[in-house]
Short mmCIF file of C-alpha atoms and ligand atoms in Angstrom, two decimals:
data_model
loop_
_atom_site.label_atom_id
_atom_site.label_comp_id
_atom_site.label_asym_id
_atom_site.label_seq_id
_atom_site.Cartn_x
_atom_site.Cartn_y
_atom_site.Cartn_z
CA UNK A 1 73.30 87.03 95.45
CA UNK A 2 71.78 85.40 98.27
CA UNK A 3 72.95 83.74 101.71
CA UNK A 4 71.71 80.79 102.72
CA UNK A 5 72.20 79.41 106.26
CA UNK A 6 74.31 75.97 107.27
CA UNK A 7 71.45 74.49 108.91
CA UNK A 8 68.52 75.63 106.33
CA UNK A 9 66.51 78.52 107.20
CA UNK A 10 65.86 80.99 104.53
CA UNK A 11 68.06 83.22 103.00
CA UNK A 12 69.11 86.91 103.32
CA UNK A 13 70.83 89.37 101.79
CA UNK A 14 74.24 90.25 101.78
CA UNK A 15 73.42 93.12 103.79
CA UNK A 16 71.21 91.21 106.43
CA UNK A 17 73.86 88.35 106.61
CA UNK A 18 76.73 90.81 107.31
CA UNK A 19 74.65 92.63 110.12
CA UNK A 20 73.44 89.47 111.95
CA UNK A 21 76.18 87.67 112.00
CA UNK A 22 74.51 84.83 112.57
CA UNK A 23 71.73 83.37 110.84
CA UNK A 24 68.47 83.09 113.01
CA UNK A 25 68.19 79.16 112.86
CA UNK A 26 72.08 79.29 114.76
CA UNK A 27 73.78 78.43 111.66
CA UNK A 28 76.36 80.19 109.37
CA UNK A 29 76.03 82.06 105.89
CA UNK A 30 77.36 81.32 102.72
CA UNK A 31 76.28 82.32 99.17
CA UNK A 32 73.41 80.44 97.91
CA UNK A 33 75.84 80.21 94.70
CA UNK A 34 79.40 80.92 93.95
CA UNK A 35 80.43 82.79 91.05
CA UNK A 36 82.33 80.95 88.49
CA UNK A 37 85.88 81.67 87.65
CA UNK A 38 88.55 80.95 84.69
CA UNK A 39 92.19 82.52 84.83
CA UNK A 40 91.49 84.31 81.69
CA UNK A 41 88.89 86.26 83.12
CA UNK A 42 91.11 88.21 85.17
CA UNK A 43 93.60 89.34 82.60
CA UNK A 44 94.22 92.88 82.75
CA UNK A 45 93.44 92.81 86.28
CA UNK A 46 97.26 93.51 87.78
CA UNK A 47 96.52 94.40 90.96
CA UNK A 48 95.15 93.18 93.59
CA UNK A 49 92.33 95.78 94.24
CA UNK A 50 91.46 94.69 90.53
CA UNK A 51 91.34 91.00 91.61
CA UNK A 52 89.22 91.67 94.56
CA UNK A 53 86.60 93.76 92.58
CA UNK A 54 86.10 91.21 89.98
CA UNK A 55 85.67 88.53 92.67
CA UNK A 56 83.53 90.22 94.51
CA UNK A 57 81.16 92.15 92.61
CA UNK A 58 78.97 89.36 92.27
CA UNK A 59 78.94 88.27 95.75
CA UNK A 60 77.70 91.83 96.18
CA UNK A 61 74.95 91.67 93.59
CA UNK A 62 71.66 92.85 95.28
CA UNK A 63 73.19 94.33 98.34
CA UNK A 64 72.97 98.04 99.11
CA UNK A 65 76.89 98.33 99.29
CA UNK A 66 77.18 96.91 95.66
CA UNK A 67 77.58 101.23 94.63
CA UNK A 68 80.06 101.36 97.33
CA UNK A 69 82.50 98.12 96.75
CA UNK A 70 85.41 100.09 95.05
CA UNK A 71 85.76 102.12 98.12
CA UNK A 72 85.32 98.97 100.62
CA UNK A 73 88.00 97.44 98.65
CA UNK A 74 90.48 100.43 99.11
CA UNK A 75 89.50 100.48 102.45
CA UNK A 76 90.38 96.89 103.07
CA UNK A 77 93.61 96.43 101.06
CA UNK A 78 95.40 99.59 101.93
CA UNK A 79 98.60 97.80 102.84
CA UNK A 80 100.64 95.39 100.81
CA UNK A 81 100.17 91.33 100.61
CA UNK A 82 103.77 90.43 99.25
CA UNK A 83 104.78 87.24 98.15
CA UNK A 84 108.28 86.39 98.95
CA UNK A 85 110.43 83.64 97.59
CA UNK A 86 112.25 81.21 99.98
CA UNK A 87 115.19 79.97 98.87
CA UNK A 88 114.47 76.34 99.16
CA UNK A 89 116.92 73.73 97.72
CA UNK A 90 113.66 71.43 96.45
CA UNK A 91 111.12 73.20 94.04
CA UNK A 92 109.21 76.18 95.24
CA UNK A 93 108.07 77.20 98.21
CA UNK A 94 106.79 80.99 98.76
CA UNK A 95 105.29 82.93 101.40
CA UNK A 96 102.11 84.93 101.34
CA UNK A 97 102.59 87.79 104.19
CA UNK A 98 99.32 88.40 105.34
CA UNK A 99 101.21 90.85 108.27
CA UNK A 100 101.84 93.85 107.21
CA UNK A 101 98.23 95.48 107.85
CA UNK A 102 98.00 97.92 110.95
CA UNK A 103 97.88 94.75 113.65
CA UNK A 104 100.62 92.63 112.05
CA UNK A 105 98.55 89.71 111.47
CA UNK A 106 96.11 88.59 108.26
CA UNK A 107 92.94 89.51 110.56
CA UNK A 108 93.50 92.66 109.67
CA UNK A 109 91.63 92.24 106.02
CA UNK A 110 88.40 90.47 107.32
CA UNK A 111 88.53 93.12 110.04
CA UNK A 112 88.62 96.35 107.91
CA UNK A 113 86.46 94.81 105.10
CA UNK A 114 83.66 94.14 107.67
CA UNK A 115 84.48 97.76 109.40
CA UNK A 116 83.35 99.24 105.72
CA UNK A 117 80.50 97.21 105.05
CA UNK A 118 78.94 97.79 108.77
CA UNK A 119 79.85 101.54 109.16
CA UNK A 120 78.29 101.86 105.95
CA UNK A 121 74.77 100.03 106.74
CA UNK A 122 74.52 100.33 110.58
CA UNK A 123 76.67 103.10 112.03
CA UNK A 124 74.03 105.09 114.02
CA UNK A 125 75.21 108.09 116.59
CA UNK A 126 71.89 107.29 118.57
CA UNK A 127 71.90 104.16 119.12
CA UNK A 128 75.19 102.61 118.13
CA UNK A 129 75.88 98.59 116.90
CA UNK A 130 77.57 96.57 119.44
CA UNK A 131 80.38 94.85 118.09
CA UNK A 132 80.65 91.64 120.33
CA UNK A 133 84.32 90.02 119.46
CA UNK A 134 85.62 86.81 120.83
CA UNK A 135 89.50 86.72 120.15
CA UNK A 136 92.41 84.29 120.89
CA UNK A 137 94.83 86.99 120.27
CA UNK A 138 94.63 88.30 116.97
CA UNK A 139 91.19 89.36 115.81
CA UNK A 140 90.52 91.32 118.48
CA UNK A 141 93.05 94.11 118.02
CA UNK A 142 92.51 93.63 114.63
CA UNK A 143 88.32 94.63 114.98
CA UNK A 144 89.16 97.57 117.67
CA UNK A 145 91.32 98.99 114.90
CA UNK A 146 89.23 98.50 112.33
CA UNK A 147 86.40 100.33 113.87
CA UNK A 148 87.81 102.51 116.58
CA UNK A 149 87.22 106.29 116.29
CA UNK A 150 84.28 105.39 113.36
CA UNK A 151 81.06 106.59 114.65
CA UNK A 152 78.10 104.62 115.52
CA UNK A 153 79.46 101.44 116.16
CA UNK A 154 80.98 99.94 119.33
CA UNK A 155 83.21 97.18 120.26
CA UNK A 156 83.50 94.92 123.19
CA UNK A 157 86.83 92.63 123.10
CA UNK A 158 86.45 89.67 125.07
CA UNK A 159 90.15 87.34 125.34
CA UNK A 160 90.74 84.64 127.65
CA UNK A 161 92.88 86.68 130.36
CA UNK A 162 96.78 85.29 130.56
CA UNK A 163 96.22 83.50 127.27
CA UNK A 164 97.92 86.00 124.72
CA UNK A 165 101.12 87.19 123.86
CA UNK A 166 101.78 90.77 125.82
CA UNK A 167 102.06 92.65 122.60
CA UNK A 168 98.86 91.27 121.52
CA UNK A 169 97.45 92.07 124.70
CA UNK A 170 98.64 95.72 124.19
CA UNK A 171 96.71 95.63 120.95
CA UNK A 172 93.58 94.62 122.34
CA UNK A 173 93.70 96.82 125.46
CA UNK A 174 95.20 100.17 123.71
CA UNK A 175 92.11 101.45 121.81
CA UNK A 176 89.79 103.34 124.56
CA UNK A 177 86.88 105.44 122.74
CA UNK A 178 84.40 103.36 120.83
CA UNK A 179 86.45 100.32 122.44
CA UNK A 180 85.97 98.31 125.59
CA UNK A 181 88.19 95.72 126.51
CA UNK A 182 87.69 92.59 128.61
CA UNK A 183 90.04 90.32 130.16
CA UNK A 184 87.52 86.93 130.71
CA UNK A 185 88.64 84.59 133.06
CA UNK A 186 88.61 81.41 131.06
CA UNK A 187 89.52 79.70 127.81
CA UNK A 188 88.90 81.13 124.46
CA UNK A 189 85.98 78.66 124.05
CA UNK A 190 84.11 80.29 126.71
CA UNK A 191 85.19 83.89 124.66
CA UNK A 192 83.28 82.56 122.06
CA UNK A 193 80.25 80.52 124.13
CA UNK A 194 79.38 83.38 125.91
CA UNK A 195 79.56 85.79 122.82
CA UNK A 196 76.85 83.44 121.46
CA UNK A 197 74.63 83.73 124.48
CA UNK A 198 74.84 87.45 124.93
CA UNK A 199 73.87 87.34 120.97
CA UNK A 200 70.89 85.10 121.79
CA UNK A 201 69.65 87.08 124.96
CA UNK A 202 66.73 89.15 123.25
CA UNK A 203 66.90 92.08 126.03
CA UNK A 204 70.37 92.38 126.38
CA UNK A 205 70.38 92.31 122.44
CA UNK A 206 67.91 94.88 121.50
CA UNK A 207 69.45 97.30 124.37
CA UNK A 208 72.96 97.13 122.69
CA UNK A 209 72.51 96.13 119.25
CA UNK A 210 74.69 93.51 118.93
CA UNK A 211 76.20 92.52 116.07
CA UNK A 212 79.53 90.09 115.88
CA UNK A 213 82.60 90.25 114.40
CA UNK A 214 84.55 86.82 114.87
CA UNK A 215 85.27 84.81 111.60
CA UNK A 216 81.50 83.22 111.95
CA UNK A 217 80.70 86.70 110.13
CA UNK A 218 80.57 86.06 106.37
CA UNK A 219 82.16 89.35 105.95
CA UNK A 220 85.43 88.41 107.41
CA UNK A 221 85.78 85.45 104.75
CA UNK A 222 84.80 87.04 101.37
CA UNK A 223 87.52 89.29 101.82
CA UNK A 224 90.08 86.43 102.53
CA UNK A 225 89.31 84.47 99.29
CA UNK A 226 91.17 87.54 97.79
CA UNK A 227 94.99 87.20 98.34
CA UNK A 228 94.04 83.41 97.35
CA UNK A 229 92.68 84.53 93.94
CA UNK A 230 95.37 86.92 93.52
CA UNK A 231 98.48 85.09 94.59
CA UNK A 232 97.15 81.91 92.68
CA UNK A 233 96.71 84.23 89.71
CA UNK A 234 100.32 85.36 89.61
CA UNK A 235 101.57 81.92 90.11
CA UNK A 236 99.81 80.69 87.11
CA UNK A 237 101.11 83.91 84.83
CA UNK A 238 104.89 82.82 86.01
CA UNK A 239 104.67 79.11 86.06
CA UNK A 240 101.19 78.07 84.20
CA UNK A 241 100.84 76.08 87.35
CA UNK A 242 98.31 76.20 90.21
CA UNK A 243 99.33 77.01 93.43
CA UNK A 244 99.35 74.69 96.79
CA UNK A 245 98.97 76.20 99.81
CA UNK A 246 99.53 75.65 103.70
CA UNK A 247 97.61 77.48 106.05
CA UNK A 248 98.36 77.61 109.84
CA UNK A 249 94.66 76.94 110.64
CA UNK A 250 92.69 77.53 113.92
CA UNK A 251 88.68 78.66 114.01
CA UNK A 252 89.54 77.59 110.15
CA UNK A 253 88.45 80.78 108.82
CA UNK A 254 91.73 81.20 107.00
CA UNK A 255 91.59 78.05 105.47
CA UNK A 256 87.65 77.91 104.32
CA UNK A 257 88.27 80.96 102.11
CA UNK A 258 91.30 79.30 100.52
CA UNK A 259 88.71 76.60 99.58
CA UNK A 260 85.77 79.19 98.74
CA UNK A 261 88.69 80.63 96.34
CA UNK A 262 89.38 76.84 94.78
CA UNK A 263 85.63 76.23 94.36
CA UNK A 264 84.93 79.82 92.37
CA UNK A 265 87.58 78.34 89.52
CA UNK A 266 90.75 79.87 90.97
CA UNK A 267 94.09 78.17 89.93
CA UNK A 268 94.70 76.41 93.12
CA UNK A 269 95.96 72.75 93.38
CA UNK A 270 96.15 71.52 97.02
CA UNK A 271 94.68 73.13 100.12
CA UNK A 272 97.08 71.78 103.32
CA UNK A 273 96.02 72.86 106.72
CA UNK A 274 98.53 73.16 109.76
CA UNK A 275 97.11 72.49 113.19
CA UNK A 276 99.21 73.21 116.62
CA UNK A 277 98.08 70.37 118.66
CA UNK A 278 94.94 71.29 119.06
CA UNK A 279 93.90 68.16 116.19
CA UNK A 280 90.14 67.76 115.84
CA UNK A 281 89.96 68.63 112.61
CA UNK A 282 93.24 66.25 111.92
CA UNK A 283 91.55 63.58 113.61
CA UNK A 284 87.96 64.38 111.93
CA UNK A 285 89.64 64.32 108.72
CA UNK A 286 90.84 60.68 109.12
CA UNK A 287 87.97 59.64 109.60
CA UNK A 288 87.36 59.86 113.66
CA UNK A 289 84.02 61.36 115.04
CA UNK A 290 83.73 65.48 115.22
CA UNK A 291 84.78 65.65 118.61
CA UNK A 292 84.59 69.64 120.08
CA UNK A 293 86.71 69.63 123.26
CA UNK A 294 88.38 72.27 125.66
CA UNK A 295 91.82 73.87 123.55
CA UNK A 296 95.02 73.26 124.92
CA UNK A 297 97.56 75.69 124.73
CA UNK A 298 100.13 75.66 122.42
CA UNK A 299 103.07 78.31 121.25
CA UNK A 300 100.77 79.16 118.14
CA UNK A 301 98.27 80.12 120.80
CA UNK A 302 95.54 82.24 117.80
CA UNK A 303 95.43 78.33 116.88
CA UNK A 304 94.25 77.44 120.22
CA UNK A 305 90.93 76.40 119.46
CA UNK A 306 88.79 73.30 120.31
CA UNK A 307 85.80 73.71 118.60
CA UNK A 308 86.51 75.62 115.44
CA UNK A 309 83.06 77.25 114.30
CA UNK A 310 83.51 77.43 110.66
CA UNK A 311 84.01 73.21 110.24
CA UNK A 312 79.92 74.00 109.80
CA UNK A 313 80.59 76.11 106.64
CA UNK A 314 82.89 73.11 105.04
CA UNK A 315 80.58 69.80 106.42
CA UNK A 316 77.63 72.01 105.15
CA UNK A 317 79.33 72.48 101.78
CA UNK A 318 81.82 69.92 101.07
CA UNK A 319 80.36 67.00 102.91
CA UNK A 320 80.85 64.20 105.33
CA UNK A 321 84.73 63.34 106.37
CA UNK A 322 85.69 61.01 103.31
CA UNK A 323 84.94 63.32 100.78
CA UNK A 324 86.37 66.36 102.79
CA UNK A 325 89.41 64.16 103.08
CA UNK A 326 89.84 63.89 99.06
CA UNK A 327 89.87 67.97 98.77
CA UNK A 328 91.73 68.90 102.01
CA UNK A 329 94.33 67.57 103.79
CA UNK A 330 95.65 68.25 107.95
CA UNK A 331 98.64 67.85 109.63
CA UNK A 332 99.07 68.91 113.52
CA UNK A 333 101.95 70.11 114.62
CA UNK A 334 103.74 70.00 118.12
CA UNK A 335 105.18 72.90 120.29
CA UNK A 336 108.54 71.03 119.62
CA UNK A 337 108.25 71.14 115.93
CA UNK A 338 107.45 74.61 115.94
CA UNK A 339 110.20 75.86 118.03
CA UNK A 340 112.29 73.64 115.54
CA UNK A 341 110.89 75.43 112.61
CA UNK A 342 111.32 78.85 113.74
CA UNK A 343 114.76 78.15 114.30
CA UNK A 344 115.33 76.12 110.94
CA UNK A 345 113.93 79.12 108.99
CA UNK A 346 115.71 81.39 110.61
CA UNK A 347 119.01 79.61 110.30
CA UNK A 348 118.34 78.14 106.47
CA UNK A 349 116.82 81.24 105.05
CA UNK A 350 117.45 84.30 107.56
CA UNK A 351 113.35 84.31 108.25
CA UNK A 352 112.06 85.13 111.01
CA UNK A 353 108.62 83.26 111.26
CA UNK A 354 105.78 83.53 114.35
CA UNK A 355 104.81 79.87 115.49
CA UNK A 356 101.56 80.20 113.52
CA UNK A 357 103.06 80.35 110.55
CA UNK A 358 106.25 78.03 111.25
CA UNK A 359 103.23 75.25 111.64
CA UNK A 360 103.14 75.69 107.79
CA UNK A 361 107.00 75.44 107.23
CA UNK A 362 107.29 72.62 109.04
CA UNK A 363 104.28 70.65 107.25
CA UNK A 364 106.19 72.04 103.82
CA UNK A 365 109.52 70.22 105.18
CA UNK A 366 107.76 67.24 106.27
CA UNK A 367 106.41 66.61 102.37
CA UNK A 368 108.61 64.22 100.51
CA UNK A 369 111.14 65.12 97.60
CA UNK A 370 108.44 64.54 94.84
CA UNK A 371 105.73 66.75 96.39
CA UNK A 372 107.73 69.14 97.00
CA UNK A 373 108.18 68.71 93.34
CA UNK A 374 105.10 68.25 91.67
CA UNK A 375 103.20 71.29 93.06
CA UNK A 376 104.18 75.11 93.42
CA UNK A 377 103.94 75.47 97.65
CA UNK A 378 102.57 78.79 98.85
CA UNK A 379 102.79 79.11 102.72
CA UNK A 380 100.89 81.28 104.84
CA UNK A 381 102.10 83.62 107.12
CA UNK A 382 99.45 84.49 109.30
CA UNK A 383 101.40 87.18 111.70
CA UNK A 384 104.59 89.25 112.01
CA UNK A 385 107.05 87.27 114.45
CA UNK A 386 107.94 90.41 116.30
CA UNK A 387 103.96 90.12 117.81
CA UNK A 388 105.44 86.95 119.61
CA UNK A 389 109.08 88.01 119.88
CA UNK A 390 109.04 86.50 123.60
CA UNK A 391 108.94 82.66 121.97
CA UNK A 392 111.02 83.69 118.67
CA UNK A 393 113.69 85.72 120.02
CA UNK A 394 115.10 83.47 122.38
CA UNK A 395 114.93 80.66 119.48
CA UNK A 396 116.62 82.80 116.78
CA UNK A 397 119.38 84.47 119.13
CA UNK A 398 117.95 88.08 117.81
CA UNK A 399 115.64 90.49 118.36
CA UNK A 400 112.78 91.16 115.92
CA UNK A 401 112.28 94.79 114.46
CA UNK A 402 109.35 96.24 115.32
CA UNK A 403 107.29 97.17 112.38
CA UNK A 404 105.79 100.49 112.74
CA UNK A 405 102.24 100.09 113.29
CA UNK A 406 103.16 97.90 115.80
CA UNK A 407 105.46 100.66 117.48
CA UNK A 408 102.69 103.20 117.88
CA UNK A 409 100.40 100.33 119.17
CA UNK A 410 103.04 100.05 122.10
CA UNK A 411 103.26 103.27 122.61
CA UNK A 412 99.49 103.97 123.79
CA UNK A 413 98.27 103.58 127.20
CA UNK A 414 95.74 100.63 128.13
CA UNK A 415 92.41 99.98 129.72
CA UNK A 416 91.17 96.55 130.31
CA UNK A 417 88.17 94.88 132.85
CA UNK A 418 88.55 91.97 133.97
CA UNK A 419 84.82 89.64 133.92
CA UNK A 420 83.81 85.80 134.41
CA UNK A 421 82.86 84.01 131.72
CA UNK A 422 79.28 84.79 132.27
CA UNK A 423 76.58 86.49 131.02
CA UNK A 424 75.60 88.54 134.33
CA UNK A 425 78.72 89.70 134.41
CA UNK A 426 79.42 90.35 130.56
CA UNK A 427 75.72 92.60 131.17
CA UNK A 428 77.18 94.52 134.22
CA UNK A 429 80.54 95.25 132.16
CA UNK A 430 78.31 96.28 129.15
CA UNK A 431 75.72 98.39 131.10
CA UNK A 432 78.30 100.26 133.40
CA UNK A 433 80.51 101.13 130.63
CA UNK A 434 78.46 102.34 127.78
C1 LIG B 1 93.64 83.62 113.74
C2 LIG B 1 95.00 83.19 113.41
C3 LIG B 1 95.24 81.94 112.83
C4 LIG B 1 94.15 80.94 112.59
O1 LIG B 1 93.25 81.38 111.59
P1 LIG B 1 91.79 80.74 111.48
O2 LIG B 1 91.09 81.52 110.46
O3 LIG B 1 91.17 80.91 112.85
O4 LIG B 1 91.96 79.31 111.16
C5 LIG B 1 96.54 81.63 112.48
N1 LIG B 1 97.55 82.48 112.71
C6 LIG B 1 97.35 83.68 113.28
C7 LIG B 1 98.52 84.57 113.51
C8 LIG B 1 96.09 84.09 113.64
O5 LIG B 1 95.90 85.28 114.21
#
């Protein structure tokens, strides 16, 4: 299998598209092809692991790792993706927990999948890869666990200081080691920009090997398609139904692999995003211009993007706005609603949900009787509420339990720098500390 880029240049490997990131022309990667899928040609695969091996083994066709992808498959999935039953009084609604990894949120599977694929082709004790990672709360503690401690690789966290929740702040500040940590004093956006320039800067480049690890990298979203294939696969076994799902959707990483999933044959009906208020792709999606602007924030704040890079990936494959419209819908969602919705679950169903994910309950409630209905509603949950306890707890009247990788994470001492959002003083950071 081969990657082409977004915006046409030639194509790569798997290997070369997971190591660069980005493709040299500025664009993004995606397979040339995607494999073709029926239901029935996953029976006897039970598992998950089993799901993700069938799925991806030809994605991996002609890349050096293709000997290795049982291993970077146990290395990914090595905690469970449940899905739980709500008791709804109007059809079915589930929810996918994507939280139960080592960070508490569903980074944590494009993070560990990329940590095996890159420690595997690039980890070098001389002259280590330089993981650059923009985050707006979650990925970030999610890559510096993936890859702290493995030798040969590096990684520089850059989060717009103030801007996330102090337990995800502990996560992305806790590592030390192979791990620096910066606290940049701006917006997400400018996280990202000036990841992008660093990346483009041939000197700085070739002294620390960069290499990125944000959701641009095509080896965060392979692994994502997976709890899509496999939770879409037990649906149909029940029910002989496809699945619908919601996704609380920011850099729309999340979201795009749901659709790569659809498109390889998967039994998936409707793909529903949820938007906080940042709404370009909302407003894109009715039909108004692609408008990239500054992110607000919002209570779902991993959401809290204005220019969300993988929109490229679906234009390039799924076309202009009308026909993205026909495969995709997008609702946004207020900080009101969500604070309503985090209370609602709590009080209907004894859930505890973080705001990212009670964007997705409250699209579910605002569906009418008949949808509801007519499809079988799978809802994301993106992250474990006790990661944002300060906005739930006060809603729900109750504190959240810690789960336990989250305990030792507080537990650790932290180390953070705090840099403008520019590249002299990203280089100074770099040079001084490594
Ligand atoms: C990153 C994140 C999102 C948004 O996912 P995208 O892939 O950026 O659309 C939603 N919820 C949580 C908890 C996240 O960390």
């Amino acid at each position: 299998m081969m990657y082409r880029s977004t915006r046409g240049a030639q194509s790569v490997k798997l290997d070369d598209a997971l190591v660069s990131g980005i493709a040299s022309d500025g664009g993004l990667y995606l397979p040339e092809s995607l494999p073709s899928f029926r239901p029935d040609d996953f029976s006897g695969a039970d598992e998950l692991k089993d799901v993700a091996y069938i799925v991806l083994e030809p994605l991996f066709k002609a890349s050096s790792l293709a000997s290795d992808l049982e291993a970077i498959i146990n290395e990914t999935f090595s905690f469970p993706i449940p899905v739980v039953d709500l008791p709804v009084e109007t059809g079915s609604c589930r929810l996918l927990e994507l939280f139960h990894g080592p960070t508490a949120a569903f980074k944590d599977v494009g993070a560990r999948f990329l940590a095996a694929c890159l420690v595997r082709l690039q980890g070098d004790i001389d002259y280590p890869l330089t993981i650059l990672v923009a985050t707006s709360g979650d990925t970030g503690g999610a890559v510096a666990a993936a890859f702290n401690e493995r030798p040969g690789i590096r990684v520089v966290v850059l989060y717009p200081d103030g801007r996330v929740s102090e337990r995800q702040e502990q996560q992305l500040t806790c590592w030390g080691d192979n791990v620096l940590s910066l606290a940049i004093q701006g917006s997400f956006d400018q996280c990202q920009g000036l990841v992008k320039e660093a990346m483009a800067d041939e000197a700085l480049t070739k002294r620390h090997r960069f290499s990125s690890a944000n959701s641009i990298n095509i080896g965060r979203l392979l692994p994502q398609t997976i709890y899509y294939a496999y939770s879409s696969l037990s649906n149909w076994r029940k029910n002989h139904r496809e699945a619908s799902f919601i996704v609380p959707t920011g850099n729309l990483g999340n979201a795009f692999a749901c659709y790569l999933a659809r498109k390889m044959g998967l039994p998936i009906d409707r793909l529903t995003l949820a938007t906080n208020s940042n709404r370009i792709i909302v407003d894109f999606l009715s039909g108004q211009e692609w408008l990239p602007s500054n992110s607000i924030r919002t209570l779902a704040s991993a959401m809290d993007v204005g220019n969300p890079s993988n929109m490229e990936r679906l234009r390039a494959d799924g076309g202009e706005a009308t026909d993205l419209a026909e495969q995709i819908t997008a609702k946004s969602v207020s900080d009101e609603e969500i604070q309503q919705d985090i209370r609602r679950n709590f009080s209907e169903f004894g859930y505890a949900s973080c705001p990212h994910t009670a964007t997705a309950s409250f699209v579910w409630r605002t569906l009418s009787t008949q949808e509801k209905l007519a499809f079988d509603w799978i809802l994301v949950a993106t992250a474990h509420a006790a990661k944002f306890e300060q906005t739930v707890e006060p809603l729900i009247g109750e504190e959240v339990p810690v789960p336990r990788g989250l305990k030792d994470i507080l537990k650790k001492d932290s180390n953070v720098l705090q840099a403008n959002p520019s590249l002299p003083a990203l280089a100074v950071a770099l040079d001084e500390s490594f």
